Structure formats: structure tokens, C-alpha cells
Backbone atoms as SQL, in Angstrom:
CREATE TABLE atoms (id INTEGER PRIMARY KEY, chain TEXT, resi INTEGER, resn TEXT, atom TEXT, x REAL, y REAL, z REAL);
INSERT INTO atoms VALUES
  (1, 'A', 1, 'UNK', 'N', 0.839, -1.189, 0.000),
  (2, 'A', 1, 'UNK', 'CA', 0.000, 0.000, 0.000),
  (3, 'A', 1, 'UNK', 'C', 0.878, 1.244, 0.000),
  (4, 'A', 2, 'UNK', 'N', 0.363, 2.349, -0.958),
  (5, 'A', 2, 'UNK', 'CA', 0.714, 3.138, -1.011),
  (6, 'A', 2, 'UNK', 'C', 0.227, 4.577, -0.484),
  (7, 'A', 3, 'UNK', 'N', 0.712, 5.346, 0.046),
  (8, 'A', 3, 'UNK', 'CA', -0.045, 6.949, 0.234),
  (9, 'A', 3, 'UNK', 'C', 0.950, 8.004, 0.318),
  (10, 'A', 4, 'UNK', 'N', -0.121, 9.514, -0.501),
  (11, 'A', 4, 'UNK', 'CA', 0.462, 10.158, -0.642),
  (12, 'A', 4, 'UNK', 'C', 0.041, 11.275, 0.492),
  (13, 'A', 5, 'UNK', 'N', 0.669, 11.325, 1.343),
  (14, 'A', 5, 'UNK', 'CA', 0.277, 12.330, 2.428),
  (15, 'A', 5, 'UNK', 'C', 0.715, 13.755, 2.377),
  (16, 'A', 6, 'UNK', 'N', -0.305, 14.506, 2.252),
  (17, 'A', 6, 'UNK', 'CA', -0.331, 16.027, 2.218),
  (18, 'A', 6, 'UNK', 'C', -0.489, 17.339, 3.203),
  (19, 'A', 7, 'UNK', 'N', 0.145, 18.133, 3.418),
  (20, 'A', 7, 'UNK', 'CA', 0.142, 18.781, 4.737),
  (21, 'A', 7, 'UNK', 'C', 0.541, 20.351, 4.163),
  (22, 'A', 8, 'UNK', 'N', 0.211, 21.669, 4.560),
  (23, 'A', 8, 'UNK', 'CA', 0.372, 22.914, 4.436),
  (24, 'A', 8, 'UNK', 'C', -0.345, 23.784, 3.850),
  (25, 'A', 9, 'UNK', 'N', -1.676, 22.877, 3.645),
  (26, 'A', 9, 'UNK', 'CA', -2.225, 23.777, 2.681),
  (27, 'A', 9, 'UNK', 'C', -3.387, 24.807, 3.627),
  (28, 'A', 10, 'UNK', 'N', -4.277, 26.049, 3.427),
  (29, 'A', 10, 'UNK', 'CA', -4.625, 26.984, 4.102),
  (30, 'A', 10, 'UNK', 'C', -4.951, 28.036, 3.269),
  (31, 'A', 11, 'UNK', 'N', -5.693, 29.456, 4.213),
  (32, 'A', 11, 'UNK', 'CA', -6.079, 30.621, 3.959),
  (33, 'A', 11, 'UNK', 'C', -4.668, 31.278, 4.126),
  (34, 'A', 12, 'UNK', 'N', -4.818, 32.203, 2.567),
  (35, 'A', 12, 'UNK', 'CA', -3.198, 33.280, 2.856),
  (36, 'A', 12, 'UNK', 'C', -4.288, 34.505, 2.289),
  (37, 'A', 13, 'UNK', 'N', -3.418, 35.690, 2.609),
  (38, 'A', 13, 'UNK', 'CA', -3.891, 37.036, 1.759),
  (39, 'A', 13, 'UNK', 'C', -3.427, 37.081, 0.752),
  (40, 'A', 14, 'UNK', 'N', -3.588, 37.654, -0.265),
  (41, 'A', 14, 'UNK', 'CA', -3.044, 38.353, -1.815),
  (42, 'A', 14, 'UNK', 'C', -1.509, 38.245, -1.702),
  (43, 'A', 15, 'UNK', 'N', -0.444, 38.153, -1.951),
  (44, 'A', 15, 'UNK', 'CA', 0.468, 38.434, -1.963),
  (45, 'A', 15, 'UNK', 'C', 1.692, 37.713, -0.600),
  (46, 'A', 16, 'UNK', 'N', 0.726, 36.493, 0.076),
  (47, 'A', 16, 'UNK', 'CA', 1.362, 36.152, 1.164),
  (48, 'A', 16, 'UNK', 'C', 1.947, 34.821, 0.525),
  (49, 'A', 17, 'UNK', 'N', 2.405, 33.967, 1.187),
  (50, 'A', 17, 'UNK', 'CA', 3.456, 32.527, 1.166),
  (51, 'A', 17, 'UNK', 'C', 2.516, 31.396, 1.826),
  (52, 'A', 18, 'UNK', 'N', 2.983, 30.468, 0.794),
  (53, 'A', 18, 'UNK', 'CA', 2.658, 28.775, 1.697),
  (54, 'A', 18, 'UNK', 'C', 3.589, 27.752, 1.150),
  (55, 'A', 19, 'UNK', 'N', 3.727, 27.051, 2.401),
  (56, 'A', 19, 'UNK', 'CA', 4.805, 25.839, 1.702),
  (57, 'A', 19, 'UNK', 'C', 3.999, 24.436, 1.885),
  (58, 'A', 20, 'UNK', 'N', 4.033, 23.939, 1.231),
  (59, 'A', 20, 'UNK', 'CA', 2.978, 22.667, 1.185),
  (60, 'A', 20, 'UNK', 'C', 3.650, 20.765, 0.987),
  (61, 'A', 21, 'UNK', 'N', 3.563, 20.206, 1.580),
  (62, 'A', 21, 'UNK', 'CA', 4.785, 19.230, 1.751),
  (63, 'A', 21, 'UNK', 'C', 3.544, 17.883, 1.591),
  (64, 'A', 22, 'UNK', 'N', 4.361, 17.155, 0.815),
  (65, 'A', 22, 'UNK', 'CA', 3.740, 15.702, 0.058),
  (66, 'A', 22, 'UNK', 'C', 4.936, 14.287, 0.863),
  (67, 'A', 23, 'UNK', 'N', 4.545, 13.636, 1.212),
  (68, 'A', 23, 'UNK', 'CA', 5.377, 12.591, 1.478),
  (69, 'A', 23, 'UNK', 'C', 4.949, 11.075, 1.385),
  (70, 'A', 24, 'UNK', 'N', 5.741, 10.063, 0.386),
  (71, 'A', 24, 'UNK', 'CA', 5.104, 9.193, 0.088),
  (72, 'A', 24, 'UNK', 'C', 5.558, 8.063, 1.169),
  (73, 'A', 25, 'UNK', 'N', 4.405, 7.253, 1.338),
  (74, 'A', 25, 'UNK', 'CA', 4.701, 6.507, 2.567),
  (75, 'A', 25, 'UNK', 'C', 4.033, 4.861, 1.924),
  (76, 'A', 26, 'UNK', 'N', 4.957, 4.324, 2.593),
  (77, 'A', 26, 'UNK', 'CA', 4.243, 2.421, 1.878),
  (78, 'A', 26, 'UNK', 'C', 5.426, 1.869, 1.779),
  (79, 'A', 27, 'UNK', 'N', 5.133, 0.640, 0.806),
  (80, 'A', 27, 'UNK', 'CA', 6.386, -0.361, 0.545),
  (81, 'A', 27, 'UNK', 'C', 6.477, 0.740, -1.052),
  (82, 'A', 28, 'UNK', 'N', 7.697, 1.307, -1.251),
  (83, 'A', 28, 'UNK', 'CA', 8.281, 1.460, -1.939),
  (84, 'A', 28, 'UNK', 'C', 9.511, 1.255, -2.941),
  (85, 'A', 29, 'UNK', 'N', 9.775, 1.498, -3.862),
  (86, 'A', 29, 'UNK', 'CA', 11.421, 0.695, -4.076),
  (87, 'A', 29, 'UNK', 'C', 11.657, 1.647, -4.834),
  (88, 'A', 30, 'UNK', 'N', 11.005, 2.493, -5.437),
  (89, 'A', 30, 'UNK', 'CA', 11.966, 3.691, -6.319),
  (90, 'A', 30, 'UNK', 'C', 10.546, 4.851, -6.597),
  (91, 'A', 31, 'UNK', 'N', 10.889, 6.146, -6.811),
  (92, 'A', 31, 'UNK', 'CA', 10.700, 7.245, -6.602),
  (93, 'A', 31, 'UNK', 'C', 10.641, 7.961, -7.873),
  (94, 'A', 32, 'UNK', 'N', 10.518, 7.589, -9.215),
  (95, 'A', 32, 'UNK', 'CA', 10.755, 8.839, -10.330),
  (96, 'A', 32, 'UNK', 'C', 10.413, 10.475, -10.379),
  (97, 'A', 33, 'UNK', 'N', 9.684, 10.639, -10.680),
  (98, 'A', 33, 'UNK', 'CA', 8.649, 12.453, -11.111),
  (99, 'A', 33, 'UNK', 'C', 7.856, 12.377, -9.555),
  (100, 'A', 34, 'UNK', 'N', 7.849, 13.313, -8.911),
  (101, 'A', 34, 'UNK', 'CA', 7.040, 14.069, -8.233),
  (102, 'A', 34, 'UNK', 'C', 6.775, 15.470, -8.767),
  (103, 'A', 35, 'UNK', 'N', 5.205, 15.540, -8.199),
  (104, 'A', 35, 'UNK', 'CA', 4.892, 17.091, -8.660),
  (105, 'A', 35, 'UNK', 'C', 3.305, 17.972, -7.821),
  (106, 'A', 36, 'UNK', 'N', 3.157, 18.927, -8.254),
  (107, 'A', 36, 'UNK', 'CA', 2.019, 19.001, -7.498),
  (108, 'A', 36, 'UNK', 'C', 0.743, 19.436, -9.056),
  (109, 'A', 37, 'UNK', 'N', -0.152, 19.117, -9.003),
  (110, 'A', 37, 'UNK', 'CA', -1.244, 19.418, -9.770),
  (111, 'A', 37, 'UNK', 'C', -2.668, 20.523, -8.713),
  (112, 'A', 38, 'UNK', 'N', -3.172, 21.248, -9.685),
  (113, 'A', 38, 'UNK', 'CA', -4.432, 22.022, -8.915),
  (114, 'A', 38, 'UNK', 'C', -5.003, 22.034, -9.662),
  (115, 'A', 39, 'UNK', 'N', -6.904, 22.189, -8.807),
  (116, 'A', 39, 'UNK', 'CA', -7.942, 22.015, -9.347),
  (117, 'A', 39, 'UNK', 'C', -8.981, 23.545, -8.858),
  (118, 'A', 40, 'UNK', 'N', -9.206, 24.061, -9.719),
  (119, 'A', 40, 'UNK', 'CA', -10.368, 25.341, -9.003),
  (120, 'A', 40, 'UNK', 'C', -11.610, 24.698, -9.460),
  (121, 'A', 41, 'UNK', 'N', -12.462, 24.872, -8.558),
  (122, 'A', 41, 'UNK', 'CA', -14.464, 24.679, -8.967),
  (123, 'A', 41, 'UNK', 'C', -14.045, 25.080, -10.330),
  (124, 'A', 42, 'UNK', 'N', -15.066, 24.128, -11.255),
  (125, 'A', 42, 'UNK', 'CA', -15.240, 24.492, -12.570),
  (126, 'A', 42, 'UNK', 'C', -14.405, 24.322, -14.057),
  (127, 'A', 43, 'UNK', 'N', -12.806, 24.273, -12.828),
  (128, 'A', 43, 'UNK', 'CA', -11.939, 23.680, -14.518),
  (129, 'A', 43, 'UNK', 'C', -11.433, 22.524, -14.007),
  (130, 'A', 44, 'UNK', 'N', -10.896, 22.127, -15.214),
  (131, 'A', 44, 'UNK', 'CA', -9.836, 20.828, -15.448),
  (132, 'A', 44, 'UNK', 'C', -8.610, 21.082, -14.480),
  (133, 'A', 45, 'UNK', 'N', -8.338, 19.823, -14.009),
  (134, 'A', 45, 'UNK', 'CA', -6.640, 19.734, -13.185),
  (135, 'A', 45, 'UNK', 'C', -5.322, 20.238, -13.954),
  (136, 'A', 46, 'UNK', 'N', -4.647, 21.140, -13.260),
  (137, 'A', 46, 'UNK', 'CA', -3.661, 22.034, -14.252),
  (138, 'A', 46, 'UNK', 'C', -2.592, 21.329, -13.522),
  (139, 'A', 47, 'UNK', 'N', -1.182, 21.464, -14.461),
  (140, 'A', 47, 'UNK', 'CA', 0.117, 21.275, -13.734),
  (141, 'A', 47, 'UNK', 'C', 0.496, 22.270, -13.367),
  (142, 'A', 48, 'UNK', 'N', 1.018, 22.421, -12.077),
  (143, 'A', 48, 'UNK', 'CA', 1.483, 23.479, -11.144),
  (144, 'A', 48, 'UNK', 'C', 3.187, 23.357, -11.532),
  (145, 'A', 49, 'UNK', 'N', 3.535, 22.080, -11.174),
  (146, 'A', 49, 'UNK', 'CA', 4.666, 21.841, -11.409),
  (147, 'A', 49, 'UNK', 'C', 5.453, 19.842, -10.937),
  (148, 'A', 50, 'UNK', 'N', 6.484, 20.162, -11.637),
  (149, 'A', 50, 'UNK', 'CA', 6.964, 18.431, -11.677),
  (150, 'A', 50, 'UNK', 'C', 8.301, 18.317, -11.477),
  (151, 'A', 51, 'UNK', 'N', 9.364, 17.906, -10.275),
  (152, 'A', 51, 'UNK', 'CA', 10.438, 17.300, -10.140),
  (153, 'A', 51, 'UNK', 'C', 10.891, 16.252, -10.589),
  (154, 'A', 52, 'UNK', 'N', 11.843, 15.579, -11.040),
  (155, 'A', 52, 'UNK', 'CA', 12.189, 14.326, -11.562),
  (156, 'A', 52, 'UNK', 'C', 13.625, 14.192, -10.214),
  (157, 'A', 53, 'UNK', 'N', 13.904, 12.598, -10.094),
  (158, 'A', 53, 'UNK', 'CA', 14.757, 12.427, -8.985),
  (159, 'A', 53, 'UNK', 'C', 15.842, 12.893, -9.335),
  (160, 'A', 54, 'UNK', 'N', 16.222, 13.646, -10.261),
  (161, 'A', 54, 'UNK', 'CA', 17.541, 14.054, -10.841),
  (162, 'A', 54, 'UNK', 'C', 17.366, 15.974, -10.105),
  (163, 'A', 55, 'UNK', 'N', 16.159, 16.040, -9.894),
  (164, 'A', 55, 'UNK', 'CA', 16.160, 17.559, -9.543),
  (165, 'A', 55, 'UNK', 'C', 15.442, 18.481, -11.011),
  (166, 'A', 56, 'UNK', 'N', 15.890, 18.088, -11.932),
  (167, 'A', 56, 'UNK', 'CA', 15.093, 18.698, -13.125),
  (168, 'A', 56, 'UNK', 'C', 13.378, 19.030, -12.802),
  (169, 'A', 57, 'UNK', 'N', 13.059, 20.334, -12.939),
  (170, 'A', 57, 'UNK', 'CA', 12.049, 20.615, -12.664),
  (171, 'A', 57, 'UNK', 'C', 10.904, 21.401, -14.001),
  (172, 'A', 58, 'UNK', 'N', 9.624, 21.264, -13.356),
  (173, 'A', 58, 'UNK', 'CA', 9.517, 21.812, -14.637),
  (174, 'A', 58, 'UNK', 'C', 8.029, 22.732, -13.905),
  (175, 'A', 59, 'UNK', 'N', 7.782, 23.821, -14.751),
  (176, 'A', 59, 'UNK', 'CA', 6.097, 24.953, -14.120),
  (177, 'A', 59, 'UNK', 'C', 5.205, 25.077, -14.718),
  (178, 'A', 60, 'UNK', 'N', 4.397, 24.996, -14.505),
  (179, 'A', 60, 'UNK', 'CA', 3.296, 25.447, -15.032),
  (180, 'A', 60, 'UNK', 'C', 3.462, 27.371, -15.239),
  (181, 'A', 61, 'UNK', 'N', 2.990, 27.572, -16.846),
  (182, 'A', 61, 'UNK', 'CA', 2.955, 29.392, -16.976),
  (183, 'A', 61, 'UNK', 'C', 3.200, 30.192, -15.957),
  (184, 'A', 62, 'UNK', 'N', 1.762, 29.497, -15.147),
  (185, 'A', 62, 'UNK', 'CA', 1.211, 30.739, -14.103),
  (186, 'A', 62, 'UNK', 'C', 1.698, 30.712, -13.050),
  (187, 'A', 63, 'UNK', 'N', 2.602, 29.840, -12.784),
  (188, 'A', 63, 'UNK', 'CA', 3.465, 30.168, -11.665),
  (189, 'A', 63, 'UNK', 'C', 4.830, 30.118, -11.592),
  (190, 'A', 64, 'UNK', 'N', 5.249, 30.360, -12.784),
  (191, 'A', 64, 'UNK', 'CA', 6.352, 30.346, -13.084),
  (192, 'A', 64, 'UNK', 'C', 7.066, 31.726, -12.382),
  (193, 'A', 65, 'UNK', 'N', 8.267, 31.711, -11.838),
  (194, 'A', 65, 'UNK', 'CA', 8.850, 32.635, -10.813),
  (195, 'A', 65, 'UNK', 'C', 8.473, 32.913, -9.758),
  (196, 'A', 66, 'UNK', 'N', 7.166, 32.207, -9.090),
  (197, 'A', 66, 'UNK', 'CA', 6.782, 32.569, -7.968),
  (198, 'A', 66, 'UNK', 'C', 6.725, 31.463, -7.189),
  (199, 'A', 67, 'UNK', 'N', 6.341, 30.225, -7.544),
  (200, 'A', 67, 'UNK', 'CA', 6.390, 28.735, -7.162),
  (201, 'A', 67, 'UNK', 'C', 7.885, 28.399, -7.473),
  (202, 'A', 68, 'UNK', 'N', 8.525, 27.354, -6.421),
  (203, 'A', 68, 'UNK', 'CA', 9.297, 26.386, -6.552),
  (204, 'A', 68, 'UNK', 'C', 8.937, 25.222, -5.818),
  (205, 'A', 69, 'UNK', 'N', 9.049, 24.323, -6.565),
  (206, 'A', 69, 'UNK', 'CA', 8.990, 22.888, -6.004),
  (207, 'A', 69, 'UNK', 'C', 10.719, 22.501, -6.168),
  (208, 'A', 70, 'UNK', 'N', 10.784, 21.596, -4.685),
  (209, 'A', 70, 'UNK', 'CA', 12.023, 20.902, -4.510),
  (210, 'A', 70, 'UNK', 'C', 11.650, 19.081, -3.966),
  (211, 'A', 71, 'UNK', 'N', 12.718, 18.914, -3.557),
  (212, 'A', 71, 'UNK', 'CA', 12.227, 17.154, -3.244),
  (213, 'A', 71, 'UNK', 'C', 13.608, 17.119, -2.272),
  (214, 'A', 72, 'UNK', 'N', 13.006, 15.962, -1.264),
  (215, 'A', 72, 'UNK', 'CA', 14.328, 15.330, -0.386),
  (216, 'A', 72, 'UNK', 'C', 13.773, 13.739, -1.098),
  (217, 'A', 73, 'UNK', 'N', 14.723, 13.272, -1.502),
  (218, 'A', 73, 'UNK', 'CA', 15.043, 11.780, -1.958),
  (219, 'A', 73, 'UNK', 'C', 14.973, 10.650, -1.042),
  (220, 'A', 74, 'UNK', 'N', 15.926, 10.961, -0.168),
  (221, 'A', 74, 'UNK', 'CA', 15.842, 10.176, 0.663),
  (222, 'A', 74, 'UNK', 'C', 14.532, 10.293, 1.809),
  (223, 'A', 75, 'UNK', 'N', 13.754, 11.035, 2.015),
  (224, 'A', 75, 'UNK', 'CA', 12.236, 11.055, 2.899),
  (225, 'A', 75, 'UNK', 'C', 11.436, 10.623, 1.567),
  (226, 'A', 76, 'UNK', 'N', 11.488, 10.319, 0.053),
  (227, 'A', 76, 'UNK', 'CA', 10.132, 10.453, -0.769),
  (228, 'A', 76, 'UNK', 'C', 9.368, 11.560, -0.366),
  (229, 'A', 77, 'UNK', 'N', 9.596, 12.841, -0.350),
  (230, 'A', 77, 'UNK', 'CA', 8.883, 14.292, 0.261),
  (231, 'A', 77, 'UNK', 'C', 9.375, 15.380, -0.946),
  (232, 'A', 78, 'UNK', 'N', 8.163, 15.555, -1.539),
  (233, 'A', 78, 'UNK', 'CA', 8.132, 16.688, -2.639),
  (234, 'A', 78, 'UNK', 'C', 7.757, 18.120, -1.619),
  (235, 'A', 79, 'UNK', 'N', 8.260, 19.301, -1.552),
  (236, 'A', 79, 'UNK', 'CA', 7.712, 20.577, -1.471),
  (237, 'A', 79, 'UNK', 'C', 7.690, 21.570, -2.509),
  (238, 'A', 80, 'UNK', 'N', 6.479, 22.200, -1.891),
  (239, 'A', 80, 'UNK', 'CA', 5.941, 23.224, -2.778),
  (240, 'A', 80, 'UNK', 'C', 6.224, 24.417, -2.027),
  (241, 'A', 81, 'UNK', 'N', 6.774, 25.516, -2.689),
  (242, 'A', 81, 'UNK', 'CA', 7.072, 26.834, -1.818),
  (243, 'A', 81, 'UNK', 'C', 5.932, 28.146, -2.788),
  (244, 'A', 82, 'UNK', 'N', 5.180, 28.823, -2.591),
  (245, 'A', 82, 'UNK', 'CA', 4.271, 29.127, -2.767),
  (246, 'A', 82, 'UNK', 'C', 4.204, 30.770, -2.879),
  (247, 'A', 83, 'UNK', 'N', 4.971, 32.032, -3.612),
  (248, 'A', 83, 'UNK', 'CA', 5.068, 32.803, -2.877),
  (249, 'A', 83, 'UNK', 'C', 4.201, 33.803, -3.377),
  (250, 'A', 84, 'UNK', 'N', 3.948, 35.000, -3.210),
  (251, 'A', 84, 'UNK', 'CA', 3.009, 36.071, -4.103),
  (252, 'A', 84, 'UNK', 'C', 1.660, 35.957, -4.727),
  (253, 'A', 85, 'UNK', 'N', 1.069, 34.891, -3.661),
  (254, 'A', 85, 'UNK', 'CA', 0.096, 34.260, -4.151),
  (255, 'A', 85, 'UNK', 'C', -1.151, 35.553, -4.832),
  (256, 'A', 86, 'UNK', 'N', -1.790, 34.534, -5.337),
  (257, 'A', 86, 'UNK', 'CA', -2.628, 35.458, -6.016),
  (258, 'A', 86, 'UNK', 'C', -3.783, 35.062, -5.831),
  (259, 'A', 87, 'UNK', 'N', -5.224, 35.532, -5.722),
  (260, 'A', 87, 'UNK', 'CA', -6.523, 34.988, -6.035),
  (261, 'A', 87, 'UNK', 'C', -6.900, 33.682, -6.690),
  (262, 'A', 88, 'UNK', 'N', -6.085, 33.539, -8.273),
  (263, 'A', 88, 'UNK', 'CA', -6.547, 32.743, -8.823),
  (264, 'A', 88, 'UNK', 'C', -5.279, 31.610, -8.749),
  (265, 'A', 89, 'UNK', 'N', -5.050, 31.799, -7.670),
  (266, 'A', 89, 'UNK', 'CA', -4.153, 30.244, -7.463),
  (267, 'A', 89, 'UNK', 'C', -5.046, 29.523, -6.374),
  (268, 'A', 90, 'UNK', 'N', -6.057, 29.303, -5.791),
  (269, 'A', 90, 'UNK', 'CA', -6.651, 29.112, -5.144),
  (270, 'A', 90, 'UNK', 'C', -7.398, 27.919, -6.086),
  (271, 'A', 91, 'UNK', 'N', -6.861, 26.778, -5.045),
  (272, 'A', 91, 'UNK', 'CA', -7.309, 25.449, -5.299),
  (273, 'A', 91, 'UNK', 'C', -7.376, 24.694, -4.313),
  (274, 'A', 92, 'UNK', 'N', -7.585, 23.192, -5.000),
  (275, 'A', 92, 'UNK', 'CA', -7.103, 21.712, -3.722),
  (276, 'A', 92, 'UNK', 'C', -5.913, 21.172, -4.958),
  (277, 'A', 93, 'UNK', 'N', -4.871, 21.448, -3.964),
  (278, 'A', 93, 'UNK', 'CA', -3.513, 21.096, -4.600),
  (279, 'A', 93, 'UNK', 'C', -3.458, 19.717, -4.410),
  (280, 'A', 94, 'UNK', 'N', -3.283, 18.798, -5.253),
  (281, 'A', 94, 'UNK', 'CA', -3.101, 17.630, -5.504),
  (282, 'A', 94, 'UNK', 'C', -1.196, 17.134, -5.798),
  (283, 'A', 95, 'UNK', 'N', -0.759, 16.079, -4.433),
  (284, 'A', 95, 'UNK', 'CA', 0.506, 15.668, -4.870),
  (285, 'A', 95, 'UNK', 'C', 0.093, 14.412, -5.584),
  (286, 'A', 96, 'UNK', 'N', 1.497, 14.223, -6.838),
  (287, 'A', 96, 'UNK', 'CA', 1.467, 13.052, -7.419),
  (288, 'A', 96, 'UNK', 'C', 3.004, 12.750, -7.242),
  (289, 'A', 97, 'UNK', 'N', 2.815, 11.268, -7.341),
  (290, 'A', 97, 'UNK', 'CA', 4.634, 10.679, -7.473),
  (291, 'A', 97, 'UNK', 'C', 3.940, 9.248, -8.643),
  (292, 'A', 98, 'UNK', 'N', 5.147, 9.137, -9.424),
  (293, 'A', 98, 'UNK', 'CA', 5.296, 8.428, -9.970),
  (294, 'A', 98, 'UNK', 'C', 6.329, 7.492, -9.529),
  (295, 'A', 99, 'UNK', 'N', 5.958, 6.408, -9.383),
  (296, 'A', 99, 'UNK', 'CA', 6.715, 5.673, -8.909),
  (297, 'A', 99, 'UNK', 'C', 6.570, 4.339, -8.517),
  (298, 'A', 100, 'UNK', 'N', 7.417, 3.071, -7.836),
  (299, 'A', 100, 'UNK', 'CA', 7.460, 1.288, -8.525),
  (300, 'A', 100, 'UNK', 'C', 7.602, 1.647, -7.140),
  (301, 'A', 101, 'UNK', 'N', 6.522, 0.187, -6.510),
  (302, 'A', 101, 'UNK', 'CA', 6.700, -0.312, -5.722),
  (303, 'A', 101, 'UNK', 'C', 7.431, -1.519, -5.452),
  (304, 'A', 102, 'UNK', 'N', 7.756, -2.349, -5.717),
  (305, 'A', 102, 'UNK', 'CA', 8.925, -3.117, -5.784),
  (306, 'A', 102, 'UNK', 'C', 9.463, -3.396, -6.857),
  (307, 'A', 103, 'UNK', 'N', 10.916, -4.416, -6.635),
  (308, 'A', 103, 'UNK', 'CA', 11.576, -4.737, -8.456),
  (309, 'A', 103, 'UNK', 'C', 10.624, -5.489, -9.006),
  (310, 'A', 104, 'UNK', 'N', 9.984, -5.813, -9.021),
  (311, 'A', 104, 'UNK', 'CA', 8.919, -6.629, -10.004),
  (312, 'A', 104, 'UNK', 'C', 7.594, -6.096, -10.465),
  (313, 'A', 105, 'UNK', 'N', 7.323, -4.890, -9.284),
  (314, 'A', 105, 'UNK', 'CA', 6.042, -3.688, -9.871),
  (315, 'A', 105, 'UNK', 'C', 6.874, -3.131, -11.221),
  (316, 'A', 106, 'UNK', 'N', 5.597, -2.864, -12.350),
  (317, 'A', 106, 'UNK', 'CA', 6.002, -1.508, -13.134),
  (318, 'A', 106, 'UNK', 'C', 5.538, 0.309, -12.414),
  (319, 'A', 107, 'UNK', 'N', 5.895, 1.207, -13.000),
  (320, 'A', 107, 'UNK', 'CA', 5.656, 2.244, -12.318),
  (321, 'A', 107, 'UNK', 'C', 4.612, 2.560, -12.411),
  (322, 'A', 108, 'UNK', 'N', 4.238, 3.238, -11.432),
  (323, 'A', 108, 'UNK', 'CA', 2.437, 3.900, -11.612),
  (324, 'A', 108, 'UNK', 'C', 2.375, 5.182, -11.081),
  (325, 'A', 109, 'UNK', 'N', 1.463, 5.813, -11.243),
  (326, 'A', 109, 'UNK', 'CA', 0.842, 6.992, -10.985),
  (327, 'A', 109, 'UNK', 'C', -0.101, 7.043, -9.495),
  (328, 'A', 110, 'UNK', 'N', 0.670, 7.732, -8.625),
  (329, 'A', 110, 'UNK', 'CA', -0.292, 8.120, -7.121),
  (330, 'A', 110, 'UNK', 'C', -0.120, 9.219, -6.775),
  (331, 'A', 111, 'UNK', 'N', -1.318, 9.468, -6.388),
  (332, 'A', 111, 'UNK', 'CA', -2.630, 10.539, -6.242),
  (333, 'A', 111, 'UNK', 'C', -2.281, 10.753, -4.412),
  (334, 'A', 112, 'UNK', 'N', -2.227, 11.877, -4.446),
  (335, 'A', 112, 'UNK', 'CA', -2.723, 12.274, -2.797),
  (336, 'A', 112, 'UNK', 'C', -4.325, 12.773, -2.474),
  (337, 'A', 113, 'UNK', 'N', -4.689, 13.338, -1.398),
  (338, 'A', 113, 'UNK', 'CA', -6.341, 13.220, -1.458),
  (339, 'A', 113, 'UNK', 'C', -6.325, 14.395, -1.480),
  (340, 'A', 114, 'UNK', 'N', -5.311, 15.195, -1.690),
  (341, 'A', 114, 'UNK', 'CA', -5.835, 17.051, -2.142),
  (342, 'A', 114, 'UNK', 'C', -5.688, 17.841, -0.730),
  (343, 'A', 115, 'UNK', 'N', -5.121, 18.951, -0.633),
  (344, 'A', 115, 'UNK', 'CA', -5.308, 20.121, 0.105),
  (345, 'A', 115, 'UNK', 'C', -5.548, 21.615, -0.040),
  (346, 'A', 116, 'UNK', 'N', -6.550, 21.716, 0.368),
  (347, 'A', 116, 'UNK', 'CA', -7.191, 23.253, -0.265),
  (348, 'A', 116, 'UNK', 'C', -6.367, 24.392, 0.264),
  (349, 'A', 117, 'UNK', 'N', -6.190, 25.259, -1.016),
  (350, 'A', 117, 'UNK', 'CA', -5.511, 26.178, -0.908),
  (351, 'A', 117, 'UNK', 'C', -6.394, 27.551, -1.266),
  (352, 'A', 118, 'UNK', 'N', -6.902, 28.675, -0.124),
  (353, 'A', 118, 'UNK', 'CA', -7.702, 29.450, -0.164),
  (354, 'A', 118, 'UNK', 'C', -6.949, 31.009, -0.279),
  (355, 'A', 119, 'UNK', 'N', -7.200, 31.779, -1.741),
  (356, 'A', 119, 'UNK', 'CA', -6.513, 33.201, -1.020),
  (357, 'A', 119, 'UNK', 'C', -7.256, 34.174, -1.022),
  (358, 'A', 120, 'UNK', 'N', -7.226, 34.802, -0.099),
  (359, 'A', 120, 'UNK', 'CA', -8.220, 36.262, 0.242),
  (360, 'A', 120, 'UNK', 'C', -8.289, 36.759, 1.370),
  (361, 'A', 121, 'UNK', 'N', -8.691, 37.957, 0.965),
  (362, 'A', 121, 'UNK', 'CA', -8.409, 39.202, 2.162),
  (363, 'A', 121, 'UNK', 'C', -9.651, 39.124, 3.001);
């Protein structure tokens, strides 16, 4: 069994910070792409952004220069650093890791259960 456990998410004002931390927990054996995805009422799930275990990262447009995502390897723990937030970043941030649970699993795709991220004054 696998889970993706999610923690930091909250009410900020216009222009304030959140850091938001994913950590994968289970029988694991390897770790590829972590990333975080968001969802607002009404649209489709966007990429926020995606680490690979090499550190290569990659953003979504709209948060490009203001978001960084990093990773510790050794915890399986993706973070999200969050800064200048804006109105319309306001979601339930979803972590994903890609990744094999043992040498004989192929890799798969896991889902965390989302943490809402609210901004306003």
C-alpha cells in the first residue's frame, strides 16, 4: 500500500506565502517524477509543477517565478514553496509521485487526497 500524504495547505492574503509538503509513505522501491497538480471549482486539473529524482524541474505558466517545487530523496517528500500568491491560485492542490513499488512492480501513478488552498483578504 501506497499513500500520498499532504500537509500545508490553508487561507493566505493576496500576496502572502505557503509551503505545502507531500510525502510518500508504503512499501516502496523507487521514486521517479514528483509534482504538485491544482484544481479550481469548474476547470480541469492544471500542472502546477513536476520534479524528476535528478532535480530537473519543470512549471506550469502561471506560476512560473513565484512557485518552486524541490524534493528530499531520501524522505520520498516533494515541497511546494508558494510565494506572491494570487486569487486565482486558489485550489485543492493535488501531490502526485510516480513511482514502482517493488523490483517486479512496473511504475504507476499516485494521487494524494488534495489540500485546499484558499486566497483572500
Amino acid at each position: 500500500q501506497v499513500q500520498l500524504v499532504e500537509s500545508g495547505g490553508g487561507l493566505v492574503q493576496p500576496g502572502g506565502s505557503l509551503r505545502l509538503s507531500c510525502a510518500a509513505a508504503g512499501t516502496i522501491w523507487n521514486v521517479n517524477d514528483m509534482g504538485w497538480y491544482r484544481q479550481a471549482p469548474g476547470k480541469e486539473r492544471e500542472l502546477v509543477a513536476t520534479i524528476s529524482s535528478g532535480g530537473i524541474t519543470n512549471y506550469g505558466d502561471s506560476v512560473k517565478g513565484r512557485f518552486t517545487i524541490s524534493r528530499d530523496n531520501a524522505k520520498n517528500t516533494v515541497y511546494l514553496q508558494m510565494n506572491i500568491l494570487k486569487p486565482e491560485d486558489a485550489a485543492v492542490y493535488y501531490c502526485n509521485a510516480f513511482l514502482r513499488r517493488s523490483l517486479y512492480d512496473g511504475y504507476a501513478n499516485y494521487w494524494g487526497q488534495g489540500t485546499q488552498v484558499t486566497v483572500s483578504s
